C-alpha positions as a LaTeX table, in Angstrom:
\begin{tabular}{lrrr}
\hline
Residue & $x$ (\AA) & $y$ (\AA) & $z$ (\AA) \\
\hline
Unk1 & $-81.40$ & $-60.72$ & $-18.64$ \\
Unk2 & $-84.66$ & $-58.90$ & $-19.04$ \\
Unk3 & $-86.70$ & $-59.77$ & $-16.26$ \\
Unk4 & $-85.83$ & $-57.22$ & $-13.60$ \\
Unk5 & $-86.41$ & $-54.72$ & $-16.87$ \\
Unk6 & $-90.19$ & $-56.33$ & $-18.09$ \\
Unk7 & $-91.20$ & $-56.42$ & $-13.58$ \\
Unk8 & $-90.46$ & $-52.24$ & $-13.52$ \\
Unk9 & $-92.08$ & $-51.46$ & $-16.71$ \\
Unk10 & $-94.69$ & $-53.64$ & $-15.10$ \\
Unk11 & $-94.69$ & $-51.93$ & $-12.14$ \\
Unk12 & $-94.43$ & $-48.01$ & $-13.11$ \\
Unk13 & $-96.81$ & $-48.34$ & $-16.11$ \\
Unk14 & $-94.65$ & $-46.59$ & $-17.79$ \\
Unk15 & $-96.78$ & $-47.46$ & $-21.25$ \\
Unk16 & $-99.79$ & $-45.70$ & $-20.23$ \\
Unk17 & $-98.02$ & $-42.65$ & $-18.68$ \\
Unk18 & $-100.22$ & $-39.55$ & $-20.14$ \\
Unk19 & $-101.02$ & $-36.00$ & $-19.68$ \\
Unk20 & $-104.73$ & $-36.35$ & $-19.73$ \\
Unk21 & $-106.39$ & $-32.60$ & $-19.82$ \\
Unk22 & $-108.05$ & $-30.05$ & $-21.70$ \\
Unk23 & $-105.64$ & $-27.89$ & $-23.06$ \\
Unk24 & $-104.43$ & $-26.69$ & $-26.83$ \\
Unk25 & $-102.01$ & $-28.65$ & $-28.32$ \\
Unk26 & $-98.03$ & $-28.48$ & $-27.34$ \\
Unk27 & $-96.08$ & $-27.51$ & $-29.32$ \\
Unk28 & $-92.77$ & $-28.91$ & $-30.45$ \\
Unk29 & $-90.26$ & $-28.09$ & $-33.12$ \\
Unk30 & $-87.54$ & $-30.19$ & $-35.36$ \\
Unk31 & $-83.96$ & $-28.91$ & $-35.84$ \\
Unk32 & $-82.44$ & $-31.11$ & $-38.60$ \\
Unk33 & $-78.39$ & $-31.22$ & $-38.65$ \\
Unk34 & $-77.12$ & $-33.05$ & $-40.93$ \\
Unk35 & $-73.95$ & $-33.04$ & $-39.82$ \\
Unk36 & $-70.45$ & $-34.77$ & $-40.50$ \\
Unk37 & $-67.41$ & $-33.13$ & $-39.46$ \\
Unk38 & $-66.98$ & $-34.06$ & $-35.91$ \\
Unk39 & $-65.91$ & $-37.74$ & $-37.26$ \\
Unk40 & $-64.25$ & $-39.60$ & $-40.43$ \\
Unk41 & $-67.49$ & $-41.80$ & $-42.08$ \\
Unk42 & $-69.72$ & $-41.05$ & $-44.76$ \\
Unk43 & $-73.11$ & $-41.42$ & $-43.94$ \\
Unk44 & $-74.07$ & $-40.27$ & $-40.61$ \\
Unk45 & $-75.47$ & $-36.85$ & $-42.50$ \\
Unk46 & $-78.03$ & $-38.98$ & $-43.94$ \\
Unk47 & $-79.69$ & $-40.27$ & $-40.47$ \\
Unk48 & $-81.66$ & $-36.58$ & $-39.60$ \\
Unk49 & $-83.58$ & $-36.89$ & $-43.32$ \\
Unk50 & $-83.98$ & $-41.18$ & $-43.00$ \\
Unk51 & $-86.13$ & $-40.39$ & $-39.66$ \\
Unk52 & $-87.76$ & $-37.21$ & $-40.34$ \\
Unk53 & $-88.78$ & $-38.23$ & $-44.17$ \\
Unk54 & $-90.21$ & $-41.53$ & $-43.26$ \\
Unk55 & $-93.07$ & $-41.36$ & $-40.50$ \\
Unk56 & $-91.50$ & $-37.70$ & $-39.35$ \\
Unk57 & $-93.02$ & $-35.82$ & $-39.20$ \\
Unk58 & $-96.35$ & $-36.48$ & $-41.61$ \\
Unk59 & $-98.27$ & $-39.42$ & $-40.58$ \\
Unk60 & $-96.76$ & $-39.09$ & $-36.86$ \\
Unk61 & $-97.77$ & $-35.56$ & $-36.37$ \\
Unk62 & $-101.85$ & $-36.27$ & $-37.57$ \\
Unk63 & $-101.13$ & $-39.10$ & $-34.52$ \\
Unk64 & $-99.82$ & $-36.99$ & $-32.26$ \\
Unk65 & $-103.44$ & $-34.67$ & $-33.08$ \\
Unk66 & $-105.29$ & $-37.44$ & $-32.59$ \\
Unk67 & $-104.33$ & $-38.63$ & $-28.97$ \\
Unk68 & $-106.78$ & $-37.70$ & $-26.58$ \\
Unk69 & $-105.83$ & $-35.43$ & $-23.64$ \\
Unk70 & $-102.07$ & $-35.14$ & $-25.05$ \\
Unk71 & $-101.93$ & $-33.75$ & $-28.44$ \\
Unk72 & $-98.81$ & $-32.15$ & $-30.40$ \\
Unk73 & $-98.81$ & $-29.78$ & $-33.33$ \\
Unk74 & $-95.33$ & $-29.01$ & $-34.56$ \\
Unk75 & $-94.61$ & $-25.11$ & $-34.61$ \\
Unk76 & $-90.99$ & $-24.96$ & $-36.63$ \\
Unk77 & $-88.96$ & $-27.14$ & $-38.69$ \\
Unk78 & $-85.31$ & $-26.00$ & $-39.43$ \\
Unk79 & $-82.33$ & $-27.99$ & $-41.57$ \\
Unk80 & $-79.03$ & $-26.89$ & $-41.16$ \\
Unk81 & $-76.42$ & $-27.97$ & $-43.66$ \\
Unk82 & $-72.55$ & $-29.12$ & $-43.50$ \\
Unk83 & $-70.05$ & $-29.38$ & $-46.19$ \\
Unk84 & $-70.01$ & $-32.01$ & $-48.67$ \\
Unk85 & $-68.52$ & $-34.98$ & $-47.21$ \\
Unk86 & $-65.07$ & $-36.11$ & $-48.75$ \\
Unk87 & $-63.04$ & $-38.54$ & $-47.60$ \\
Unk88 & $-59.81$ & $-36.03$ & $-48.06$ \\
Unk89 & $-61.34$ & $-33.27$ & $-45.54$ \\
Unk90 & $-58.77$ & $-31.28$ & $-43.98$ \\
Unk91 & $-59.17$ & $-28.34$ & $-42.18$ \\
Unk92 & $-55.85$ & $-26.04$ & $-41.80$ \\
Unk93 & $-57.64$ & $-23.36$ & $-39.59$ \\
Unk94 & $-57.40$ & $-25.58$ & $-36.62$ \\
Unk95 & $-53.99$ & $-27.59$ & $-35.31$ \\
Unk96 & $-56.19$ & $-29.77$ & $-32.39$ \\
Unk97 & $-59.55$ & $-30.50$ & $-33.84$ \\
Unk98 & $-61.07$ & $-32.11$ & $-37.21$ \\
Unk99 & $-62.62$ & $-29.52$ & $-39.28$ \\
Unk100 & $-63.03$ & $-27.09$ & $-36.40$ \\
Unk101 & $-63.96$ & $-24.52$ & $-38.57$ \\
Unk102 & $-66.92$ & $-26.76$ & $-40.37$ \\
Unk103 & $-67.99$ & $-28.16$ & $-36.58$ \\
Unk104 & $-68.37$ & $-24.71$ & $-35.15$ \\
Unk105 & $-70.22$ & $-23.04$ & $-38.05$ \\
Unk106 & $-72.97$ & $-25.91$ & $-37.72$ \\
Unk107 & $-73.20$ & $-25.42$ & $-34.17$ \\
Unk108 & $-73.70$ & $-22.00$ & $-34.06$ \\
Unk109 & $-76.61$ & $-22.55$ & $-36.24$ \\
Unk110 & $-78.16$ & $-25.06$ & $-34.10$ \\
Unk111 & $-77.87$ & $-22.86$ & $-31.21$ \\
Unk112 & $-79.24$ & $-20.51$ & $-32.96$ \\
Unk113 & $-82.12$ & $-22.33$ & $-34.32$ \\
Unk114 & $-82.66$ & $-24.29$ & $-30.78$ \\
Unk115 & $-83.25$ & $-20.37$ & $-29.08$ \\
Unk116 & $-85.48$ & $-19.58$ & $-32.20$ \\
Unk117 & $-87.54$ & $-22.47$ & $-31.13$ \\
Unk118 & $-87.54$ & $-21.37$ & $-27.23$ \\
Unk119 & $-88.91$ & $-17.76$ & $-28.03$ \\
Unk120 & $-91.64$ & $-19.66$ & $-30.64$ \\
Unk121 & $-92.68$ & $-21.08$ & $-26.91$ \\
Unk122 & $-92.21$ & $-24.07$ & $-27.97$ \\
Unk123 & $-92.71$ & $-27.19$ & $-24.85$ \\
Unk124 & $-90.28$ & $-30.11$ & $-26.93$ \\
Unk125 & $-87.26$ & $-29.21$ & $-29.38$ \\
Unk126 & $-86.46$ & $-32.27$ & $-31.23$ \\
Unk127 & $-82.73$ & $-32.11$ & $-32.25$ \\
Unk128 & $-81.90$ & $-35.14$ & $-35.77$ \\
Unk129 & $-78.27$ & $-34.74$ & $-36.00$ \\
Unk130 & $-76.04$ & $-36.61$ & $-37.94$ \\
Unk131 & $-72.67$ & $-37.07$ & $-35.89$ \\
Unk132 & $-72.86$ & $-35.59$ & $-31.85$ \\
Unk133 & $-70.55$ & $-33.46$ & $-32.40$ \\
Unk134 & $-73.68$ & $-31.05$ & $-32.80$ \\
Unk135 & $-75.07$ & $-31.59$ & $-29.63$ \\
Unk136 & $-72.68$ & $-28.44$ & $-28.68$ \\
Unk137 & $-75.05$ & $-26.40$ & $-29.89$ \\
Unk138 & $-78.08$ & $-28.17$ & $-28.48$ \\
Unk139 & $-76.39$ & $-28.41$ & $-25.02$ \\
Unk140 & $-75.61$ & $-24.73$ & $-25.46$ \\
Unk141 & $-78.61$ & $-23.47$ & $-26.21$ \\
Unk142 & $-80.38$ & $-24.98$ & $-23.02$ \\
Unk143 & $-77.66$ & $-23.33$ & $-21.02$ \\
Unk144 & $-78.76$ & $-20.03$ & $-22.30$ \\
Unk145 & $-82.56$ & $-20.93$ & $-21.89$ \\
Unk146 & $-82.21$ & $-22.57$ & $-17.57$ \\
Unk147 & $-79.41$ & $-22.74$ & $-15.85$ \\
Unk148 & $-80.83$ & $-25.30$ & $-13.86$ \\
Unk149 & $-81.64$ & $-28.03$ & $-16.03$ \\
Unk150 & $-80.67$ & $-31.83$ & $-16.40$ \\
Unk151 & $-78.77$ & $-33.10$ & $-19.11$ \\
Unk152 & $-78.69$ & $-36.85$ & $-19.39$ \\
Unk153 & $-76.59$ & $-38.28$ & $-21.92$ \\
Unk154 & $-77.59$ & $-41.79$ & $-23.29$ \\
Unk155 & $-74.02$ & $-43.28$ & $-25.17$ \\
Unk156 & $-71.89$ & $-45.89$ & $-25.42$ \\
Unk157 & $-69.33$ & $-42.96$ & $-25.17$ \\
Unk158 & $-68.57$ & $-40.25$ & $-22.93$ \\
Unk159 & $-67.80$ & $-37.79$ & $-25.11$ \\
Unk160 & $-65.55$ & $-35.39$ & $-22.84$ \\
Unk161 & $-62.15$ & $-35.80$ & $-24.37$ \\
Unk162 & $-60.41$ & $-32.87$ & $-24.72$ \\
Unk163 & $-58.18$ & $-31.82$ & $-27.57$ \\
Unk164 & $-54.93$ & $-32.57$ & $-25.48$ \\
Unk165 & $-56.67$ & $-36.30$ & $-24.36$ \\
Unk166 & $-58.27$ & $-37.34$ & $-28.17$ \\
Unk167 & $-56.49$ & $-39.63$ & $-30.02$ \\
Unk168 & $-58.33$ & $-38.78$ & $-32.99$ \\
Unk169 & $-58.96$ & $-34.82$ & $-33.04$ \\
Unk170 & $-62.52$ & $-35.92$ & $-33.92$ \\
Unk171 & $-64.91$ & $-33.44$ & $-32.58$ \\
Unk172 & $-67.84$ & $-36.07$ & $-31.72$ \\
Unk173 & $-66.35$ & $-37.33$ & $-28.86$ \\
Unk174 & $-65.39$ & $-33.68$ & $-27.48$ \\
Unk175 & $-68.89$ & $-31.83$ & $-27.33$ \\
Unk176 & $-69.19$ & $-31.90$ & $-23.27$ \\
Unk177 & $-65.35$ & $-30.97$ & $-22.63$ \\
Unk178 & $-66.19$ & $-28.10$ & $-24.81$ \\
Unk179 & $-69.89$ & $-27.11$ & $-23.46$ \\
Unk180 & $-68.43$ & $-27.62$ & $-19.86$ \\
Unk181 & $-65.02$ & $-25.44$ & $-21.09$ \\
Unk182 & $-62.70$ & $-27.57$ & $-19.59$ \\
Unk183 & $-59.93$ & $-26.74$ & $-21.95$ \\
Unk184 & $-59.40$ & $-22.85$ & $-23.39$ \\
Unk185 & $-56.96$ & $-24.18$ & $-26.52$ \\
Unk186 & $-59.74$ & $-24.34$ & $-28.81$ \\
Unk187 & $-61.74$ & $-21.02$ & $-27.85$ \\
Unk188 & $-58.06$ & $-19.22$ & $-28.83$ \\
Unk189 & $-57.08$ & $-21.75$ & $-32.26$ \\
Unk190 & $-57.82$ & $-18.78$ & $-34.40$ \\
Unk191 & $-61.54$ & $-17.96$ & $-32.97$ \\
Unk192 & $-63.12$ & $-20.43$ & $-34.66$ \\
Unk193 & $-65.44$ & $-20.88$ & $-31.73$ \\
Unk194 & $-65.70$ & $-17.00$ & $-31.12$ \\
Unk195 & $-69.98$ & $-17.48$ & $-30.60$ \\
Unk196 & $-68.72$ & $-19.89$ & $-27.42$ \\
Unk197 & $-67.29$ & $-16.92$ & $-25.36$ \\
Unk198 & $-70.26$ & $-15.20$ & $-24.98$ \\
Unk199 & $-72.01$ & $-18.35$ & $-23.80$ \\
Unk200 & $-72.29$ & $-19.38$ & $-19.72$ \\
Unk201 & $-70.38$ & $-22.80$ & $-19.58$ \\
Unk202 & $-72.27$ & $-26.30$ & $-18.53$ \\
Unk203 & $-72.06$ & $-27.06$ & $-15.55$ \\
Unk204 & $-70.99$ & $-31.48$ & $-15.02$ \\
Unk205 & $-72.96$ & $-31.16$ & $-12.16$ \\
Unk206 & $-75.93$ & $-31.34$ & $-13.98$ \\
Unk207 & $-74.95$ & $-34.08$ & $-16.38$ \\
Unk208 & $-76.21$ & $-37.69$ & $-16.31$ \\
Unk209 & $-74.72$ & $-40.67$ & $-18.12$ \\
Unk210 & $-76.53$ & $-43.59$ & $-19.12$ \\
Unk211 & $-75.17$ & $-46.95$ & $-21.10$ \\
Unk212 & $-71.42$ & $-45.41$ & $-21.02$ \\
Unk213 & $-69.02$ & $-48.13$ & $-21.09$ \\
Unk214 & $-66.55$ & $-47.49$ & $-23.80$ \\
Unk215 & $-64.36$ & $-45.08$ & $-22.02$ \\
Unk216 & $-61.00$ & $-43.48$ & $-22.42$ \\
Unk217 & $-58.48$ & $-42.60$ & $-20.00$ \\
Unk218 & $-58.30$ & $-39.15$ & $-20.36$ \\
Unk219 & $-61.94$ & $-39.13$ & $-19.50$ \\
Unk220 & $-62.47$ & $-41.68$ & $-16.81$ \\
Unk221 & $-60.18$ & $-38.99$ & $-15.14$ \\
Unk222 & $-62.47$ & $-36.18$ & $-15.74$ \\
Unk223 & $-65.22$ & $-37.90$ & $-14.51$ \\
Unk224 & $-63.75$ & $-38.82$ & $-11.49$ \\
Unk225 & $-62.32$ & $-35.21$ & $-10.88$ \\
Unk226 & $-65.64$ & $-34.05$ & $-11.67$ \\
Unk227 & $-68.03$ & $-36.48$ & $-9.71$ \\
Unk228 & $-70.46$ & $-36.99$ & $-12.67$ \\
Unk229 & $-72.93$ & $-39.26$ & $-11.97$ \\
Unk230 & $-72.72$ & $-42.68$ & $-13.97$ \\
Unk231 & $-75.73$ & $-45.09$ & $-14.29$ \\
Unk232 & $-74.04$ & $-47.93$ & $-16.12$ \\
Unk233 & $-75.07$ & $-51.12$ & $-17.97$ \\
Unk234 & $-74.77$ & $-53.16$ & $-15.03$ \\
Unk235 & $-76.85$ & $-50.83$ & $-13.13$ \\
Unk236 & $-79.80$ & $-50.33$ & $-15.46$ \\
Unk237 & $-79.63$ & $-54.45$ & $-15.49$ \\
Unk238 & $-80.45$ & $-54.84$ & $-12.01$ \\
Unk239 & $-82.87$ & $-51.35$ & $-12.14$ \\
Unk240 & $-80.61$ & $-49.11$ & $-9.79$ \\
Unk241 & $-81.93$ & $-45.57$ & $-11.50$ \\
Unk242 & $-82.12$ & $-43.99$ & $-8.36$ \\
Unk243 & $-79.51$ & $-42.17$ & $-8.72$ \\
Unk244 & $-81.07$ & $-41.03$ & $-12.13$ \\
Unk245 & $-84.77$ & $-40.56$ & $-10.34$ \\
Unk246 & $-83.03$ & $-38.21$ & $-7.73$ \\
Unk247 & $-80.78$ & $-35.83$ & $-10.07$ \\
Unk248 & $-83.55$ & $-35.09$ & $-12.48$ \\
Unk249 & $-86.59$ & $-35.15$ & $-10.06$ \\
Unk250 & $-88.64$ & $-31.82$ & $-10.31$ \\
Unk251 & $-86.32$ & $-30.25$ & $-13.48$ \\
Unk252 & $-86.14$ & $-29.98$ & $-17.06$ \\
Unk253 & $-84.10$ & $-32.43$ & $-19.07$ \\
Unk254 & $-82.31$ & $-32.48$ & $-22.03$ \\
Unk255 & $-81.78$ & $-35.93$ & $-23.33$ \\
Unk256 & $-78.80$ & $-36.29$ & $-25.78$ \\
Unk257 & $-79.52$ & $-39.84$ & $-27.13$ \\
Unk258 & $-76.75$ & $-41.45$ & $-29.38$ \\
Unk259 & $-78.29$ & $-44.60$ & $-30.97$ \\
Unk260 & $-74.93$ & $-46.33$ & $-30.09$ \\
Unk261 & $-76.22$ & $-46.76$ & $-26.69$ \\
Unk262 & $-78.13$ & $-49.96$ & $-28.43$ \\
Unk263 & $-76.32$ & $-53.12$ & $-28.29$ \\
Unk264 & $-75.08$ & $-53.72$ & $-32.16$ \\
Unk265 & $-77.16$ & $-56.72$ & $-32.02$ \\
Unk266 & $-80.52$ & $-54.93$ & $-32.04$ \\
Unk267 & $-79.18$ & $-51.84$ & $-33.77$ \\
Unk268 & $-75.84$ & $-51.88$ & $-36.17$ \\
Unk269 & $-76.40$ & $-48.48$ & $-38.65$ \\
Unk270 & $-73.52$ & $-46.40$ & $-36.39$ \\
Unk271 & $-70.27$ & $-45.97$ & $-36.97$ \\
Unk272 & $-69.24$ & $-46.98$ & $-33.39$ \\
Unk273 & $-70.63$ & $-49.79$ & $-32.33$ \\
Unk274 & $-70.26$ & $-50.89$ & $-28.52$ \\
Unk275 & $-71.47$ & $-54.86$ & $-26.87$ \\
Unk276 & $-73.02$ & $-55.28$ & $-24.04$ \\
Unk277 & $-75.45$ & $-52.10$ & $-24.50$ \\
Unk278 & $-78.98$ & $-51.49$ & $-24.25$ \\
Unk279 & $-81.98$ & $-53.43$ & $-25.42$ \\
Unk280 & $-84.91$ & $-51.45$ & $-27.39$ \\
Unk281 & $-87.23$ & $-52.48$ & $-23.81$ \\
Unk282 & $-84.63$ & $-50.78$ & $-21.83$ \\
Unk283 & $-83.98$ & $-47.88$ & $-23.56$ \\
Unk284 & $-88.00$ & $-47.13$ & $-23.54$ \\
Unk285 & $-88.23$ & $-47.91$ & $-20.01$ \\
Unk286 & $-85.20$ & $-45.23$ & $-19.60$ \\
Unk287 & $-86.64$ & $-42.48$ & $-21.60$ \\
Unk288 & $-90.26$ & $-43.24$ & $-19.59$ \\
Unk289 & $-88.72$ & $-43.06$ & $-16.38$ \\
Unk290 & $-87.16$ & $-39.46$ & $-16.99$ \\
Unk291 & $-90.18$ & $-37.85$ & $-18.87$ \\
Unk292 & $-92.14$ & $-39.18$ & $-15.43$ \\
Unk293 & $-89.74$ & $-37.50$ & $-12.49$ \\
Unk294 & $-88.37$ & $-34.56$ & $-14.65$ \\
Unk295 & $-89.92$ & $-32.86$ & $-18.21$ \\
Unk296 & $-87.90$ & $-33.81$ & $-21.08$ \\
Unk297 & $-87.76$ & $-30.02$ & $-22.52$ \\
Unk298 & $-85.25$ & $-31.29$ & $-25.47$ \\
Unk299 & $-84.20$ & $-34.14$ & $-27.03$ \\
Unk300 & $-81.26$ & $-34.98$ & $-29.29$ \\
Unk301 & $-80.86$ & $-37.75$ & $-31.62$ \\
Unk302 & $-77.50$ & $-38.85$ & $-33.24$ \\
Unk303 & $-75.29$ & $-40.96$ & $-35.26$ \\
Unk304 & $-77.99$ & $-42.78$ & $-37.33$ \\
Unk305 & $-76.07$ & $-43.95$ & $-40.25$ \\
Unk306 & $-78.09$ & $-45.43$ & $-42.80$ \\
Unk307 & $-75.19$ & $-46.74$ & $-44.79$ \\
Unk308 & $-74.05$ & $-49.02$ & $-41.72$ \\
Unk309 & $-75.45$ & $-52.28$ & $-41.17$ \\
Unk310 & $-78.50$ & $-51.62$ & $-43.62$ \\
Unk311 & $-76.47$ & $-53.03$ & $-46.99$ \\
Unk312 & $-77.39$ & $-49.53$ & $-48.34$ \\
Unk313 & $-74.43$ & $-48.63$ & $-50.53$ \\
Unk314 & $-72.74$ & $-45.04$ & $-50.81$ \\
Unk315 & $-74.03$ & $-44.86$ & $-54.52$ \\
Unk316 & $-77.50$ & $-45.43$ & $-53.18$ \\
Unk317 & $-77.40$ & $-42.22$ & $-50.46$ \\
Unk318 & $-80.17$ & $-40.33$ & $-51.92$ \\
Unk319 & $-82.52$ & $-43.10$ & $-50.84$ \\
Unk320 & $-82.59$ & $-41.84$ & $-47.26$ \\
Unk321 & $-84.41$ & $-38.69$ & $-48.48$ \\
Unk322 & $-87.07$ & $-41.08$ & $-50.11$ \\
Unk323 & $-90.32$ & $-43.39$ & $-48.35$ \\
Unk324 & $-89.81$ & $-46.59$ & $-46.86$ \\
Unk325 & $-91.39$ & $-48.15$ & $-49.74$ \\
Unk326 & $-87.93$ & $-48.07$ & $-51.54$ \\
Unk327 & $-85.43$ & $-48.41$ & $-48.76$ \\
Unk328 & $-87.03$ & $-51.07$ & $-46.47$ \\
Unk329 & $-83.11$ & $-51.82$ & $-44.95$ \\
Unk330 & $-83.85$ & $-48.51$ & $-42.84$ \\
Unk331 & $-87.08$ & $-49.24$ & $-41.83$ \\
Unk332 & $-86.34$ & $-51.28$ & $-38.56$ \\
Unk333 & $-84.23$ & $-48.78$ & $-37.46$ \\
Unk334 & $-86.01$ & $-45.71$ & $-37.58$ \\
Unk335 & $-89.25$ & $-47.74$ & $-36.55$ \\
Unk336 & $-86.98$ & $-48.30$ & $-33.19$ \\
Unk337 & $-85.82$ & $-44.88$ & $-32.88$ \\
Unk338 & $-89.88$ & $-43.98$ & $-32.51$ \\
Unk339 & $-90.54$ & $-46.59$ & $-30.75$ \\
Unk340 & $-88.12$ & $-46.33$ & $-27.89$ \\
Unk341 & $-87.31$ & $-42.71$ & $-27.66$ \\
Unk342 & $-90.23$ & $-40.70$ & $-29.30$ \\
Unk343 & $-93.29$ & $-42.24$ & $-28.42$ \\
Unk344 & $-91.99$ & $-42.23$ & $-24.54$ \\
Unk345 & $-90.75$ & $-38.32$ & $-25.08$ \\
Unk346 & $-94.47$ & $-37.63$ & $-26.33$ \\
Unk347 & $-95.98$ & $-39.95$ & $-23.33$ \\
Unk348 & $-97.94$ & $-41.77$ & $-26.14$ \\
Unk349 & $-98.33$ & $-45.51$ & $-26.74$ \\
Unk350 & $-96.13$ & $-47.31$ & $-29.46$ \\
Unk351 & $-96.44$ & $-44.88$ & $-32.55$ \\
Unk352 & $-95.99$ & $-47.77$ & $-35.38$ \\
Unk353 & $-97.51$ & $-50.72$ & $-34.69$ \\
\hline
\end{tabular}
């Protein structure tokens, strides 16, 4: 199943890719969200602290110094804060979305940290959100900092129901419909999302998906209205990215990465699991082949939940703000998230051996 996958890593090289030069240090900044509201399970506000507390950003960053001819310094870390989970959240403010008021007071913030980091001229904003539901924000944000870049969304989902097409109100699988403002219900349910109006919508032209294949009606119809471009499972398996290669060529991306996009077999702490998705070789491949055509400007990572499919139970939460040396179960997983999408984003080697 591999072998067209291990011949174009083979072939592109895409482990050795580096910026080899002379130059200060890039800079890059973290934008922790740890985030809930867009869905229903507890948890997935844990995932931001898991990665950036164990390897993030201490013993990474004096690696990222220490590469020649590419090295990093981080310039700004930020953590933005949701309400305390309960099981019995309701939010009365809004008849069409879960906790609309909760979901647009933590995006706001992101945006508002994400343009923070642009004007600290900073090359690489790393986004560790809980649910991607936050990714407004993120997505957002780069529409108010170039119009013209890339955003390609790696998910088992699409993530463009609107409120009318959800069958769940939750907010995580809404954040493009929203960005793109393809409904107007929601910017009129009481202002809640009042900072959206002043805000240029995204344009679907510019949007990517990778590893979608969980799809509902409502939104196979969108993206067939809209013409987004789709590279699916079957087409990373036999390597046709050229559509991929062609839309991001020459531009900045914004990769919004939810770690469903994994098949469940290699990575199970989500709380929506998809077969038949990607393998940690083909993700890295993915994310190697888009820093090498475009310049991955941003990068979002989502719905880590450390109390899925680590035996980690809710009693024990507090262990994802602790080292590895205490919560092993998470290890493996965060170990792949660097693996596959950070040490490719940085155009560095493997970052844990």
């Amino acid at each position: 199943m591999l072998s067209t996958f291990k011949n174009l890593i083979k072939c592109n090289n895409i482990q050795n890719i580096r910026h080899m030069s002379n130059f200060p240090p890039k800079r890059y900044s973290v934008i922790k969200c740890l985030n809930h509201s867009g869905q229903r399970k507890n948890g997935v506000q844990l995932g931001p602290n898991a990665i950036y507390n164990n390897y993030l950003f201490g013993m990474f960053q004096q690696y990222l110094m220490d590469v020649p001819g590419n090295k990093w310094v981080e310039v700004n870390t930020s953590t933005i804060n949701d309400v305390p989970f309960s099981n019995a959240k309701v939010d009365y403010k809004s008849n069409t979305i879960l906790n609309a008021s909760h979901v647009s007071s933590y995006c706001s913030d992101v945006f508002d940290k994400n343009i923070e980091s642009y004007e600290k001229k900073s090359n690489l904003i790393i986004n560790l959100i809980g649910d991607h539901s936050a990714a407004l924000g993120t997505v957002m944000s780069s529409v108010g900092s170039d119009r013209d870049f890339k955003l390609v969304w790696i998910d088992a989902h699409a993530d463009i129901n609107t409120s009318d097409t959800s069958f769940t109100g939750n907010c995580h699988g809404m954040p493009l419909s929203m960005a793109s403002k393809l409904s107007d219900k929601y910017l009129s349910d009481n202002n809640i999302f009042e900072w959206l109006k002043g805000v240029n919508k995204f344009d679907l032209n510019n949007l990517i998906y990778v590893a979608i294949r969980d799809i509902d009606a409502g939104e196979a119809e969108i993206i067939k209205k809209h013409n987004i471009t789709v590279i699916s499972m079957d087409d990373i398996r036999a390597g046709n990215v050229e559509a991929l290669i062609t839309k991001i060529s020459g531009h900045n991306v914004h990769v919004s990465f939810d770690v469903d996009s994994l098949d469940p077999i290699y990575f199970s702490a989500t709380g929506t699991p998809v077969p038949n998705g990607l393998h940690p070789s083909e993700l890295k491949y993915l994310i190697g082949i888009i820093n090498k055509f475009g310049n991955i400007f941003k990068l979002d990572i989502a719905e880590f939940n450390p109390l899925i499919g680590t035996g980690i139970s809710s009693n024990l939460a507090h262990l994802a703000d602790v080292p590895f040396h205490n919560i092993n179960s998470q290890k493996h997983y965060v170990e792949m998230i660097i693996n596959n999408v950070l040490a490719p984003t940085f155009r560095v080697p493997y970052l844990i051996p």
